[in-house]
Amino acid sequence: MNSTPEWPASWQGPGPAAASAEEADLRALFGESTTLFASMAGPAHLLEAANPAFFTAIGRSEERTGLPIGQLMPELVEQGYVTLLDRVYRSGEPYTGRNSRVLLGEAAQQREAFFDFTYEPRRDVGGNVTGVRMIGVETTQVNHAQRLTAEHRALLEQIARQAPLEDVLEGMAKAIEELSPGVLVSVLLADEDGMHLRHGTAPSLPVFYNEAIDGIATGDGIGSCGTAAHRRQRVIVTDIATDPFWDDFRDLTERAGLAACWSTPILARDGQLLGTFAMYHRVPRAPVETDLALAGVFADTAALAIERHHAEQARLAAEAREKAARNDLGFLLEASTALSSDLHYAQTLERLAALCVPALAPLCAVDIVEQGRVRRIAVAAPTEGARTLLAAHIPVYDADDDAVARVLASSLTEVARRTPTGPGPWQDLDVTGYLCVPLTDRGQAFATLTLLTTGDPAFDGHTIALAEEVARRAATAAANARQYTQRAALARDLQAGLLLPAVPTLPGVELATYYHPAGEGLDIGGDFYDVFPLEDGSWAFMLGDVCGRGALAATTTALVRHTARAVASFLPGPEAVVQAVNHALTKRHDSHGTGFVTLVYGHFSPTQAGIDIELVRAGHTRPLHLTADAARPVNSDGPLLGVLPRPSLDSRRISLAPGESVVLYTDGITEARNSTDEMFEENRLVRALTPSPGRAPAVLDTLTAAVHAFTGGRDVDDDQAVLVLTASHTGAGAGT
């Protein structure tokens, strides 16, 4: 107590009969406390006798008697308890106190305790008062348990009601500070990576202190809290002024008047760091058992609140993502419907621009490549003036400082929080950022979708992903529309081209081929293959895909096949042959077409151990090497032909043991689509051919059956060609 108690009524607490049911439960739960006895003589209250429990309760290790109680326990004088002894001695009337609060000990070792006690006068045979006898029972444990239970219940109710985390933590801090006078509570919250601690609550610490430690790192020797978070165990610093953990914060703690800090890590059930729970003191002090127990209880409560908060935040985030996903799906479904509603190439791209404004950006432009030049085919903007400005700007196809040109060349999305490089009406349109997405066909960009921002919000990852998906769908729709136009033109084109020759019979090699042009009743397509002998006894093979369809595609096919046949016997290997084909493509007259070509070309020689193969891949789908138990892609890098004057090619050698195969196929196989517009893709092809079906005809039958089952027998929109080379077990092969 801080003042002299009133006599005697204010000290009368409820008797045992009046104790509440809750208090009775707590007493039963925590058991009976220790009984204290002390006998004092004379007006100085000289301690004559006391039981060991008395000395334990007052924190004295030695059982000292013969001293006045005020000298033995000077803290009782200030709190008024010696005055009460005086009154009992003078009046001869006993005094009873219930649940009375006493501060025992000095300074750093001082503790708060509660007692039920009685002061009784001692009398001689003549009835004169000779001293005072004290009989008491310490109720500290029960009192603290009662208060702790009430505060804890209130906090749990807040957590159950999903009260804001900051309210729960602040309420907890204030409750602890009330339960333990002199304690200053701080809760720091861990970042997701557990590397830093952020301010959670600290209602009694100075604002400047809270701001200074907000964001401190976790690590050994970084104060009590940083160290506790790093070690995942309690850290007790009894004197900040001398502890090395606080070297970097000494001036700060001196300004804040802090002298001790005990920090307990707050851990989730799975051991994840959630934060720290710290108890500061303004004087150097070591914790007692009740302090540590209190810290443990409330650290666990804080963990429950923080985990509940994280779960709620995760739920809200999941709901937001789900809502965004539904919105995105609705947008993409609308886009797919709109983009596929008309098989007109230009109108498809015009719809693409209209779909993107204002859903993805306030301004949009779509550019396509035609005959080596860029043409702006569609724009969308909120005003007619902005549309006019945007439509009048035409990017330069080969300009290094133009975003559209770079994206067309790289087939990679480009995004920036600034105006596009190169000339353009950017200032007039107040452009602040751009996103340029390629529309690709067979891996090559044929158009770009450019979105422009005119305000502060920049393109985030979500918008970029959505734009890329819309562009992918638009590219597919545009490719379909363009293919439809080309198929219609085929009816007017000269029905001429090259028919594939009969597949020869080869020694030691089994051969199987498949060719299926897109469209109905069309024999001419962009896919081709060939196998022919070389003068040194080896054989050449190729499988390729010409950009485009119809007569011009047939012309390009003829150029590739005849060039390879003409030079193969005179050049040292497949790489040289492919370079010659590329040279022929890049030097042809414009009237013969300007489309590019993807190609796999190679030479093979039967051996006693099977077949030795050397091949080159130029922008084409990867061949598959079929062994008895697996189908593995053959990696050989090289760009498509007909674009660069001398492309960089990578020659690859493989050996086929008897029964092993190499499968060459065009992207009409992997890009075959089912009823949901999903592509067959390479991974399904690998699974279909694993394990190897064996002989070349069986490989071919398995492959075509898998594609047919996937597409449901639907008409294909791209040519399909397959060439299978299998090392024969018998040393002789046959064409199929």
XYZ file of C-alpha atoms in Angstrom:
736
model
C 0.000 0.000 0.000
C 1.119 3.561 -0.675
C -0.809 5.214 2.141
C -1.818 4.403 5.725
C -4.901 2.173 5.786
C -8.038 3.411 7.456
C -8.983 1.819 10.772
C -10.632 -0.615 10.845
C -13.649 -0.859 8.566
C -11.911 -0.314 5.210
C -9.661 -3.242 5.927
C -12.482 -5.680 6.461
C -12.671 -8.000 3.470
C -15.362 -10.562 2.752
C -15.244 -13.537 5.081
C -15.027 -17.123 3.889
C -18.774 -17.420 3.841
C -19.079 -14.427 1.559
C -16.433 -15.543 -0.910
C -17.695 -15.716 -4.453
C -18.121 -19.030 -6.229
C -15.408 -18.054 -8.637
C -12.963 -17.374 -5.799
C -13.857 -20.714 -4.221
C -13.155 -22.456 -7.520
C -9.837 -20.726 -7.782
C -8.905 -21.632 -4.214
C -9.766 -25.244 -4.945
C -7.818 -25.143 -8.192
C -4.662 -23.580 -6.782
C -4.806 -25.210 -3.318
C -4.311 -23.757 0.169
C -1.597 -21.184 0.641
C 1.096 -21.281 3.304
C 0.239 -20.178 6.851
C 2.491 -17.489 8.370
C 3.117 -16.854 12.085
C 5.054 -14.110 13.860
C 5.138 -12.956 17.476
C 6.269 -9.401 18.327
C 6.893 -7.848 21.741
C 6.706 -4.355 23.114
C 5.868 -1.044 21.447
C 8.842 -1.447 19.059
C 7.326 -4.724 17.870
C 10.492 -6.679 18.444
C 10.285 -9.941 16.493
C 10.592 -12.706 19.052
C 9.553 -15.724 17.006
C 8.319 -16.611 13.498
C 7.882 -19.762 11.479
C 10.020 -20.459 8.353
C 7.054 -19.679 6.076
C 7.075 -16.110 7.409
C 10.706 -15.526 6.443
C 10.145 -17.170 3.038
C 7.163 -14.951 2.337
C 9.013 -11.729 3.195
C 12.010 -12.774 1.076
C 14.544 -13.156 3.894
C 16.889 -16.106 3.549
C 18.014 -15.869 7.206
C 15.589 -16.394 10.050
C 16.518 -13.289 12.060
C 14.760 -12.447 15.304
C 15.425 -9.893 18.012
C 14.947 -6.914 15.656
C 12.017 -4.494 15.481
C 9.750 -5.440 12.618
C 10.176 -1.954 11.129
C 13.912 -2.470 10.978
C 13.665 -5.983 9.590
C 11.035 -4.946 7.009
C 11.339 -1.173 6.442
C 8.924 -1.392 3.500
C 6.067 -2.028 5.989
C 6.543 1.387 7.582
C 5.818 3.281 4.358
C 2.819 1.080 3.585
C 1.151 1.677 6.990
C 1.360 -1.812 8.423
C 3.577 -0.765 11.374
C 0.986 1.899 12.207
C -1.631 -0.853 12.389
C 0.597 -2.799 14.805
C 0.856 0.312 16.954
C -2.935 0.633 17.098
C -3.455 -3.007 18.017
C -0.795 -2.706 20.726
C -2.325 0.470 22.150
C -6.007 -0.450 21.874
C -5.789 -4.134 22.642
C -8.311 -4.759 19.879
C -7.491 -7.320 17.173
C -7.456 -6.427 13.487
C -8.270 -8.659 10.529
C -7.297 -7.891 6.910
C -8.590 -9.679 3.857
C -6.728 -9.922 0.559
C -4.497 -7.048 1.589
C -1.828 -5.932 -0.859
C 1.758 -5.698 0.398
C 4.941 -4.786 -1.477
C 7.733 -6.932 -0.059
C 11.462 -6.478 -0.570
C 13.451 -3.561 -1.886
C 13.871 -2.003 -5.341
C 14.749 -4.600 -7.960
C 13.794 -7.531 -5.715
C 10.465 -6.083 -4.654
C 7.367 -8.176 -5.232
C 3.654 -7.685 -4.854
C 1.866 -10.050 -2.437
C -1.620 -10.454 -0.958
C -2.529 -11.796 2.508
C -5.449 -12.707 4.730
C -4.100 -11.921 8.220
C -5.025 -11.131 11.820
C -3.150 -8.925 14.333
C -3.996 -10.149 17.856
C -2.821 -8.512 21.103
C -0.643 -10.575 23.449
C -1.486 -10.193 27.137
C 0.187 -11.129 30.399
C -1.555 -12.787 33.336
C -2.813 -9.399 34.441
C -4.428 -8.717 31.061
C -1.916 -6.103 29.976
C -0.901 -5.984 26.299
C 2.713 -7.065 25.946
C 2.941 -7.473 22.199
C 1.162 -8.424 18.986
C 0.810 -11.805 17.369
C 0.343 -12.084 13.563
C -1.285 -15.088 11.931
C -1.747 -14.940 8.159
C -2.270 -16.864 4.975
C -0.733 -15.628 1.700
C -3.413 -15.287 -0.969
C -1.166 -13.879 -3.704
C -1.511 -16.915 -5.903
C -5.282 -16.975 -5.636
C -5.567 -13.243 -6.139
C -3.360 -13.236 -9.192
C -5.106 -16.286 -10.586
C -8.483 -14.628 -10.166
C -7.400 -11.418 -11.860
C -5.453 -13.298 -14.505
C -8.444 -15.505 -15.294
C -10.747 -12.527 -15.656
C -8.356 -10.658 -17.943
C -7.555 -13.797 -19.905
C -11.231 -14.585 -20.397
C -11.843 -11.067 -21.684
C -8.987 -11.388 -24.163
C -10.205 -14.773 -25.395
C -13.668 -13.320 -25.893
C -12.143 -10.517 -27.972
C -10.251 -13.050 -30.075
C -13.390 -15.157 -30.511
C -15.297 -12.062 -31.641
C -12.490 -11.421 -34.149
C -11.710 -8.038 -32.670
C -8.943 -6.165 -34.505
C -5.512 -7.498 -33.599
C -4.291 -4.092 -32.457
C -7.193 -3.853 -29.985
C -6.503 -7.330 -28.584
C -2.788 -6.677 -28.161
C -3.304 -3.280 -26.569
C -5.894 -4.698 -24.175
C -3.502 -7.484 -23.252
C -0.644 -5.055 -22.617
C -2.758 -2.848 -20.374
C -4.067 -5.871 -18.456
C -0.544 -7.109 -17.748
C 0.619 -3.667 -16.703
C -2.292 -3.540 -14.268
C -1.573 -7.035 -12.940
C 2.138 -6.251 -12.509
C 2.695 -2.620 -11.483
C 5.982 -1.282 -12.816
C 5.926 -3.454 -15.945
C 5.909 -1.816 -19.387
C 4.675 -4.231 -22.060
C 5.723 -4.270 -25.719
C 4.596 -6.646 -28.475
C 6.500 -6.760 -31.760
C 5.168 -8.644 -34.792
C 7.395 -10.643 -37.146
C 7.467 -10.035 -40.879
C 6.467 -12.966 -43.100
C 10.117 -13.920 -43.567
C 10.827 -13.665 -39.826
C 13.785 -11.361 -40.477
C 12.365 -8.159 -38.966
C 10.063 -7.146 -36.125
C 7.356 -4.508 -36.492
C 5.550 -2.475 -33.842
C 2.465 -4.230 -32.506
C 1.612 -2.439 -29.296
C 3.380 -0.718 -26.413
C 0.907 1.654 -24.753
C 3.233 2.799 -21.973
C 6.508 3.135 -23.865
C 7.477 6.511 -25.378
C 6.407 7.070 -28.972
C 9.964 7.877 -30.062
C 11.151 4.544 -28.660
C 8.448 2.567 -30.454
C 9.261 4.327 -33.717
C 12.988 3.680 -33.297
C 12.671 -0.093 -32.802
C 9.939 -0.568 -35.417
C 11.497 -2.813 -38.073
C 14.556 -3.991 -36.113
C 16.218 -7.093 -37.470
C 16.116 -10.444 -35.737
C 19.538 -11.672 -34.795
C 21.836 -12.633 -31.965
C 22.783 -9.639 -29.834
C 20.106 -7.287 -31.232
C 18.493 -6.277 -27.953
C 16.355 -8.670 -25.953
C 13.623 -8.964 -28.595
C 15.829 -9.418 -31.666
C 17.826 -12.059 -29.818
C 14.741 -13.869 -28.468
C 13.234 -13.946 -31.965
C 16.468 -15.301 -33.425
C 17.033 -17.933 -30.729
C 13.349 -18.859 -30.391
C 13.761 -18.780 -26.614
C 13.257 -16.355 -23.739
C 15.993 -13.741 -23.223
C 16.282 -12.002 -19.838
C 18.332 -8.826 -19.481
C 18.271 -7.636 -15.879
C 20.415 -4.533 -16.451
C 20.300 -2.913 -19.874
C 23.078 -0.481 -18.940
C 25.676 -3.264 -18.756
C 24.355 -5.954 -21.102
C 26.137 -6.245 -24.509
C 22.863 -7.123 -26.258
C 21.863 -3.471 -25.837
C 25.095 -1.800 -26.946
C 23.499 -0.386 -30.100
C 20.449 0.897 -28.220
C 22.024 2.299 -25.045
C 21.315 5.960 -25.761
C 17.771 5.143 -26.801
C 16.967 3.228 -23.609
C 18.515 5.948 -21.456
C 16.222 8.523 -23.085
C 13.246 6.208 -22.545
C 14.236 5.462 -18.927
C 14.381 1.704 -19.395
C 16.656 -0.465 -17.255
C 15.565 -4.105 -17.721
C 13.874 -6.117 -20.474
C 12.635 -9.714 -20.503
C 11.561 -10.891 -23.935
C 9.637 -14.052 -24.821
C 9.269 -15.231 -28.448
C 5.710 -15.623 -29.678
C 5.573 -18.852 -31.658
C 2.847 -20.465 -33.738
C 1.824 -24.054 -33.190
C 4.137 -25.129 -36.002
C 7.079 -23.209 -34.525
C 6.880 -20.250 -36.912
C 7.968 -16.938 -35.409
C 5.013 -14.600 -34.911
C 6.654 -11.900 -32.804
C 8.001 -11.135 -29.323
C 6.416 -10.291 -25.986
C 8.605 -8.012 -23.848
C 8.306 -6.804 -20.251
C 10.352 -3.669 -19.511
C 11.219 -2.169 -16.122
C 12.573 1.231 -15.190
C 14.983 -0.241 -12.617
C 17.354 -3.194 -12.986
C 15.414 -6.270 -12.031
C 15.403 -10.043 -12.379
C 12.130 -11.901 -12.895
C 10.604 -14.203 -10.336
C 8.671 -17.343 -11.123
C 5.333 -15.540 -11.334
C 6.750 -13.034 -13.819
C 7.895 -15.813 -16.118
C 4.593 -17.635 -15.787
C 2.702 -14.454 -16.638
C 4.896 -13.887 -19.697
C 4.331 -17.459 -20.854
C 0.551 -17.270 -20.501
C 0.211 -14.021 -22.376
C 2.752 -14.934 -25.039
C 0.571 -17.966 -25.803
C -2.517 -15.727 -25.827
C -0.778 -13.320 -28.194
C 0.136 -16.268 -30.430
C -3.518 -17.289 -30.550
C -4.590 -13.752 -31.448
C -1.913 -13.345 -34.111
C -2.610 -16.752 -35.666
C -6.325 -15.950 -35.705
C -5.521 -12.619 -37.339
C -3.303 -14.296 -39.948
C -6.019 -16.853 -40.655
C -8.597 -14.109 -41.081
C -6.273 -12.112 -43.330
C -5.597 -15.240 -45.372
C -9.331 -15.887 -45.650
C -10.009 -12.338 -46.805
C -7.121 -12.526 -49.260
C -8.391 -15.854 -50.583
C -11.868 -14.397 -51.029
C -10.392 -11.403 -52.829
C -8.356 -13.697 -55.071
C -11.392 -15.846 -55.725
C -13.448 -12.805 -56.626
C -10.653 -11.504 -58.841
C -10.323 -14.936 -60.447
C -14.065 -15.024 -61.142
C -13.856 -11.555 -62.644
C -10.828 -12.551 -64.692
C -12.543 -15.716 -65.871
C -15.629 -13.759 -66.829
C -13.496 -11.266 -68.711
C -11.570 -14.008 -70.508
C -14.743 -15.875 -71.402
C -16.227 -12.682 -72.792
C -13.002 -12.030 -74.661
C -12.873 -15.552 -76.092
C -16.470 -15.314 -77.256
C -15.944 -11.924 -78.843
C -12.632 -12.855 -80.469
C -13.947 -16.064 -82.006
C -17.290 -14.697 -83.171
C -15.974 -13.672 -86.580
C -13.393 -15.399 -88.760
C -12.135 -12.097 -90.091
C -8.526 -11.364 -89.210
C -8.745 -7.563 -88.916
C -12.063 -7.571 -87.046
C -10.661 -10.053 -84.516
C -7.822 -7.684 -83.644
C -10.168 -4.695 -83.549
C -12.268 -6.551 -80.985
C -9.103 -7.218 -78.996
C -8.402 -3.476 -78.668
C -12.006 -2.730 -77.698
C -11.977 -5.448 -75.020
C -8.889 -4.034 -73.315
C -10.263 -0.492 -72.827
C -11.008 0.379 -70.087
C -10.823 -3.101 -68.504
C -7.006 -3.241 -68.603
C -5.885 0.271 -69.551
C -7.275 3.594 -70.811
C -5.442 3.373 -74.158
C -4.740 0.439 -76.463
C -3.163 -0.167 -79.852
C -2.745 -3.339 -81.911
C 0.008 -3.522 -84.522
C 0.689 -6.298 -87.028
C 3.603 -7.165 -89.309
C 2.812 -7.363 -92.990
C 5.528 -7.835 -95.625
C 8.268 -6.512 -93.351
C 6.344 -3.433 -92.257
C 4.323 -2.613 -89.159
C 0.708 -1.597 -89.614
C -1.514 -0.227 -86.848
C -4.652 -2.243 -87.329
C -6.730 -1.204 -84.285
C -6.866 1.397 -81.485
C -9.149 2.077 -78.535
C -9.328 5.205 -76.378
C -11.913 7.100 -74.283
C -12.179 10.055 -76.693
C -12.199 10.509 -80.435
C -9.214 12.877 -80.200
C -7.142 10.301 -78.348
C -8.143 7.615 -80.854
C -7.053 9.857 -83.724
C -3.671 10.582 -82.133
C -3.055 6.946 -81.355
C -4.107 5.723 -84.806
C -1.824 8.225 -86.544
C 1.299 6.864 -84.831
C 2.938 3.971 -86.690
C 5.901 2.168 -85.065
C 9.024 1.480 -87.103
C 9.630 -2.242 -87.572
C 13.430 -2.215 -87.271
C 13.901 0.749 -84.905
C 15.970 -0.023 -81.816
C 14.238 2.677 -79.771
C 10.686 1.445 -80.468
C 9.019 -0.877 -77.952
C 6.794 -2.500 -80.588
C 9.805 -3.305 -82.766
C 11.680 -4.805 -79.819
C 8.739 -6.989 -78.817
C 8.209 -8.160 -82.385
C 11.860 -9.131 -82.558
C 12.075 -10.842 -79.158
C 8.529 -12.201 -78.758
C 8.829 -11.135 -75.102
C 6.534 -8.868 -73.125
C 7.949 -5.428 -72.259
C 6.609 -3.218 -69.448
C 7.806 0.126 -68.076
C 6.637 2.875 -65.750
C 7.483 5.589 -68.255
C 6.516 6.693 -71.718
C 7.572 4.420 -74.584
C 10.936 5.110 -76.165
C 10.967 6.547 -79.625
C 8.744 9.195 -81.190
C 5.016 9.215 -80.503
C 2.123 11.310 -79.152
C 2.977 10.374 -75.577
C 2.890 13.848 -74.042
C -0.338 14.778 -75.824
C -1.939 11.620 -74.457
C -0.405 12.054 -70.952
C 1.090 8.556 -71.133
C 2.854 7.487 -67.914
C 3.607 3.825 -68.643
C 3.175 1.057 -71.179
C 2.782 -2.687 -71.535
C 3.587 -4.268 -74.882
C 2.597 -7.940 -75.320
C 3.418 -10.083 -78.356
C 0.793 -12.055 -80.259
C 2.645 -15.133 -81.421
C 2.061 -17.870 -83.916
C 4.356 -20.894 -83.789
C 6.655 -19.048 -81.417
C 7.049 -15.968 -83.620
C 5.423 -12.618 -82.878
C 3.183 -11.468 -85.727
C 1.464 -8.638 -83.835
C 1.621 -6.686 -80.594
C -0.922 -5.505 -78.075
C 0.180 -2.204 -76.505
C -1.579 -0.903 -73.389
C -0.885 2.634 -72.141
C -1.555 4.173 -68.728
C -2.328 7.868 -68.222
C -2.296 8.101 -64.424
C -0.481 6.978 -61.311
C -1.452 3.282 -61.235
C 1.182 1.212 -62.997
C 0.780 -2.230 -64.502
C 0.981 -4.855 -61.769
C 1.684 -8.539 -62.193
C -2.004 -9.386 -62.272
C -2.737 -7.000 -65.153
C 0.323 -8.201 -67.046
C -0.739 -11.845 -66.707
C -4.278 -11.015 -67.783
C -3.056 -9.036 -70.799
C -0.757 -11.883 -71.833
C -3.598 -14.384 -71.574
C -5.908 -12.167 -73.633
C -3.114 -11.723 -76.165
C -2.587 -15.483 -76.308
C -6.275 -16.041 -76.956
C -6.345 -13.226 -79.461
C -3.317 -14.685 -81.222
C -5.084 -18.015 -81.455
C -8.260 -16.379 -82.718
C -6.315 -14.268 -85.210
C -4.390 -17.303 -86.387
C -7.652 -19.174 -86.874
C -9.158 -16.260 -88.742
C -6.091 -15.888 -90.912
C -6.029 -19.602 -91.562
C -9.676 -19.532 -92.586
C -8.945 -16.718 -95.039
C -6.040 -18.641 -96.462
C -8.087 -21.812 -96.821
C -10.765 -19.863 -98.694
C -8.086 -18.449 -100.984
C -6.797 -21.947 -101.700
C -9.959 -22.645 -103.700
C -8.826 -19.950 -106.113
C -5.141 -20.748 -105.952
C -3.504 -22.965 -108.454
C -4.006 -26.526 -107.220
C -0.426 -27.362 -107.768
C 2.539 -28.167 -105.677
C 4.732 -31.009 -104.862
C 3.432 -34.459 -104.081
C 5.546 -36.367 -101.667
C 7.494 -39.217 -103.225
C 7.067 -42.812 -102.147
C 8.959 -43.719 -98.996
C 11.947 -45.851 -99.941
C 12.958 -49.183 -98.474
C 16.047 -48.696 -96.332
C 18.660 -51.189 -95.068
C 18.640 -51.501 -91.289
C 15.949 -48.862 -90.882
C 12.206 -49.077 -90.512
C 10.353 -45.994 -91.725
C 6.811 -44.771 -91.056
C 5.258 -41.504 -92.192
C 2.023 -39.613 -91.673
C 0.648 -36.520 -93.390
C -2.713 -34.860 -92.850
C -3.353 -31.387 -94.288
C -5.714 -28.966 -92.584
C -9.050 -28.255 -94.188
C -11.418 -30.406 -96.117
C -10.220 -31.947 -99.385
C -6.979 -29.918 -99.450
C -3.842 -31.766 -100.488
C -1.441 -28.842 -100.292
C -0.165 -27.618 -96.978
C 2.788 -26.114 -95.237
C 4.176 -29.293 -93.682
C 6.558 -31.555 -95.564
C 9.070 -34.346 -95.115
C 11.572 -36.171 -97.305
C 14.063 -39.058 -97.190
C 16.708 -39.530 -99.870
C 20.072 -41.299 -100.328
C 23.494 -39.633 -100.349
C 26.475 -40.617 -102.445
C 28.517 -41.872 -99.467
C 25.902 -44.531 -98.647
C 24.235 -42.606 -95.853
C 20.724 -41.165 -96.038
C 19.236 -37.715 -95.517
C 15.898 -36.965 -93.896
C 13.964 -33.825 -93.188
C 10.675 -32.670 -91.771
C 9.611 -29.036 -91.868
C 6.887 -26.467 -91.750
C 6.507 -23.553 -94.142
C 4.853 -20.383 -92.890
C 1.579 -20.031 -94.732
C -0.571 -22.240 -96.937
C -1.459 -22.626 -100.556
C 0.563 -22.233 -103.718
C 3.219 -19.984 -102.223
C 3.720 -22.415 -99.360
C 4.093 -25.197 -101.909
C 6.702 -23.095 -103.719
C 8.638 -22.629 -100.505
C 8.362 -26.329 -99.752
C 9.757 -27.115 -103.171
C 12.605 -24.663 -102.670
C 13.569 -26.245 -99.350
C 13.311 -29.851 -100.525
C 15.062 -29.370 -103.859
C 17.813 -27.206 -102.378
C 18.545 -29.868 -99.751
C 18.520 -32.672 -102.321
C 20.791 -30.706 -104.652
C 23.501 -29.805 -102.151
C 23.419 -32.605 -99.571
C 25.943 -34.824 -101.338
C 28.413 -31.943 -101.763
C 28.393 -30.440 -98.272
C 30.083 -31.837 -95.165
C 27.059 -32.321 -92.947
C 23.525 -31.320 -91.901
C 24.505 -27.889 -90.606
C 25.984 -26.884 -93.945
C 22.914 -28.186 -95.787
C 20.557 -26.188 -93.575
C 22.687 -23.062 -94.058
C 22.356 -23.588 -97.820
C 18.574 -23.912 -97.473
C 18.455 -20.731 -95.420
C 20.566 -18.953 -98.024
C 18.127 -20.012 -100.735
C 15.186 -18.779 -98.689
C 16.670 -15.384 -97.912
C 17.780 -14.828 -101.540
C 14.571 -15.860 -103.287
C 12.553 -13.343 -105.250
C 9.677 -11.653 -103.457
C 7.253 -13.120 -105.946
C 8.165 -16.567 -104.668
C 7.035 -15.717 -101.160
C 8.713 -14.347 -98.068
C 7.501 -16.753 -95.385
C 9.887 -18.375 -92.982
C 10.461 -22.092 -92.501
C 10.994 -24.342 -89.487
C 12.989 -27.478 -90.185
C 14.589 -30.593 -88.754
C 17.221 -31.960 -91.128
C 19.674 -34.795 -90.595
C 21.768 -37.676 -91.939
C 21.709 -41.264 -90.737
C 23.817 -44.344 -91.395
C 22.880 -47.914 -90.438
C 25.559 -49.658 -88.368
C 25.929 -53.064 -86.798
C 24.828 -51.501 -83.494
C 21.786 -49.716 -84.951
C 21.675 -46.258 -86.522
C 23.946 -43.221 -86.127
C 22.109 -39.930 -86.626
C 23.281 -36.321 -86.893
C 20.544 -33.674 -87.053
C 19.936 -29.922 -86.909
C 16.793 -28.229 -85.620
C 15.892 -24.762 -86.954
C 12.955 -23.250 -85.057
C 11.006 -26.490 -85.229
C 9.391 -28.711 -82.604
C 11.861 -30.940 -80.776
C 12.278 -34.505 -82.082
C 11.727 -37.340 -79.621
C 14.203 -40.158 -78.954
C 12.244 -43.301 -78.004
C 14.002 -45.943 -75.952
C 12.370 -49.014 -74.470
C 11.153 -47.163 -71.372
C 11.102 -43.443 -72.146
C 10.539 -40.721 -74.726
C 13.048 -37.880 -74.426
C 13.148 -34.620 -76.411
C 16.278 -34.099 -78.483
C 17.593 -30.611 -77.729
C 19.163 -28.834 -80.655
C 18.789 -25.070 -80.779
C 18.469 -22.950 -83.879
C 16.256 -20.141 -85.202
C 13.727 -20.484 -87.979
C 14.954 -20.157 -91.551
C 14.396 -17.398 -94.057
C 14.872 -14.534 -91.588
C 18.552 -14.204 -90.654
C 21.305 -14.294 -93.286
C 23.363 -16.879 -91.355
C 21.596 -18.317 -88.324
C 23.465 -20.012 -85.481
C 22.734 -23.754 -85.602
C 23.445 -26.588 -83.186
C 24.228 -30.013 -84.637
C 23.273 -32.982 -82.427
C 24.393 -36.641 -82.715
C 22.455 -39.588 -81.344
C 22.655 -43.354 -81.754
C 19.664 -45.667 -81.981
C 19.992 -49.195 -80.698
C 17.804 -51.811 -82.420
C 14.171 -51.109 -81.561
C 14.791 -47.455 -80.674
C 13.206 -44.675 -82.702
C 13.419 -40.991 -83.542
C 10.072 -39.256 -84.021
C 9.867 -36.008 -86.005
C 6.569 -34.118 -86.038
C 5.203 -30.705 -86.881
C 3.447 -28.348 -84.499
C 0.150 -29.451 -85.987
C 0.494 -32.420 -83.615
C 1.338 -30.531 -80.404
C -1.016 -27.646 -81.200
C -3.963 -29.934 -81.937
C -6.853 -28.754 -79.759
C -9.694 -30.460 -77.979
C -13.235 -29.200 -77.470
C -12.109 -26.836 -74.685
C -9.424 -25.245 -76.896
C -6.674 -26.929 -74.890
C -3.556 -27.862 -76.847
C -2.209 -31.414 -77.030
C 1.316 -30.137 -76.270
C 4.612 -31.978 -76.036
C 4.034 -33.467 -72.577
C 1.003 -35.468 -73.765
C 2.969 -36.681 -76.756
C 5.770 -37.873 -74.460
C 3.306 -39.706 -72.208
C 1.590 -41.346 -75.200
C 4.904 -42.749 -76.455
C 6.210 -43.911 -73.054
C 7.057 -46.762 -73.047
C 7.951 -47.067 -76.704
C 5.333 -48.925 -78.771
C 8.187 -50.689 -80.603
C 8.244 -50.822 -84.426
C 7.819 -47.694 -86.513
C 4.211 -48.449 -87.633
C 3.201 -49.095 -84.021
C 4.788 -45.799 -82.938
C 2.907 -43.959 -85.642
C -0.405 -45.665 -84.844
C -0.044 -44.873 -81.127
C 0.776 -41.236 -81.822
C -2.079 -40.580 -84.240
C -4.554 -42.453 -82.022
C -3.588 -40.310 -79.009
C -4.062 -37.082 -80.977
C -7.355 -38.297 -82.421
C -8.652 -39.261 -78.969
C -7.624 -35.892 -77.545
C -9.300 -33.831 -80.278
C -12.380 -36.053 -80.344
C -12.055 -36.437 -84.091
C -12.479 -32.705 -84.692
C -11.076 -31.186 -87.868
C -7.542 -29.910 -87.370
C -6.675 -26.320 -88.171
C -3.037 -26.987 -88.971
C -1.216 -29.515 -91.094
C 0.100 -32.568 -89.340
C 3.172 -34.480 -90.408
C 5.113 -37.238 -88.681
C 8.280 -39.113 -89.645
C 9.407 -42.133 -87.599
C 12.863 -43.723 -87.984
C 13.370 -47.016 -86.123
C 16.556 -49.048 -85.948
C 15.617 -52.484 -87.304
C 16.343 -55.654 -85.347
C 16.778 -57.565 -88.580
C 19.024 -55.151 -90.428
C 16.414 -54.396 -93.088
C 13.492 -51.986 -93.117
C 10.431 -51.068 -95.079
C 8.529 -47.873 -95.773
C 4.940 -47.416 -94.693
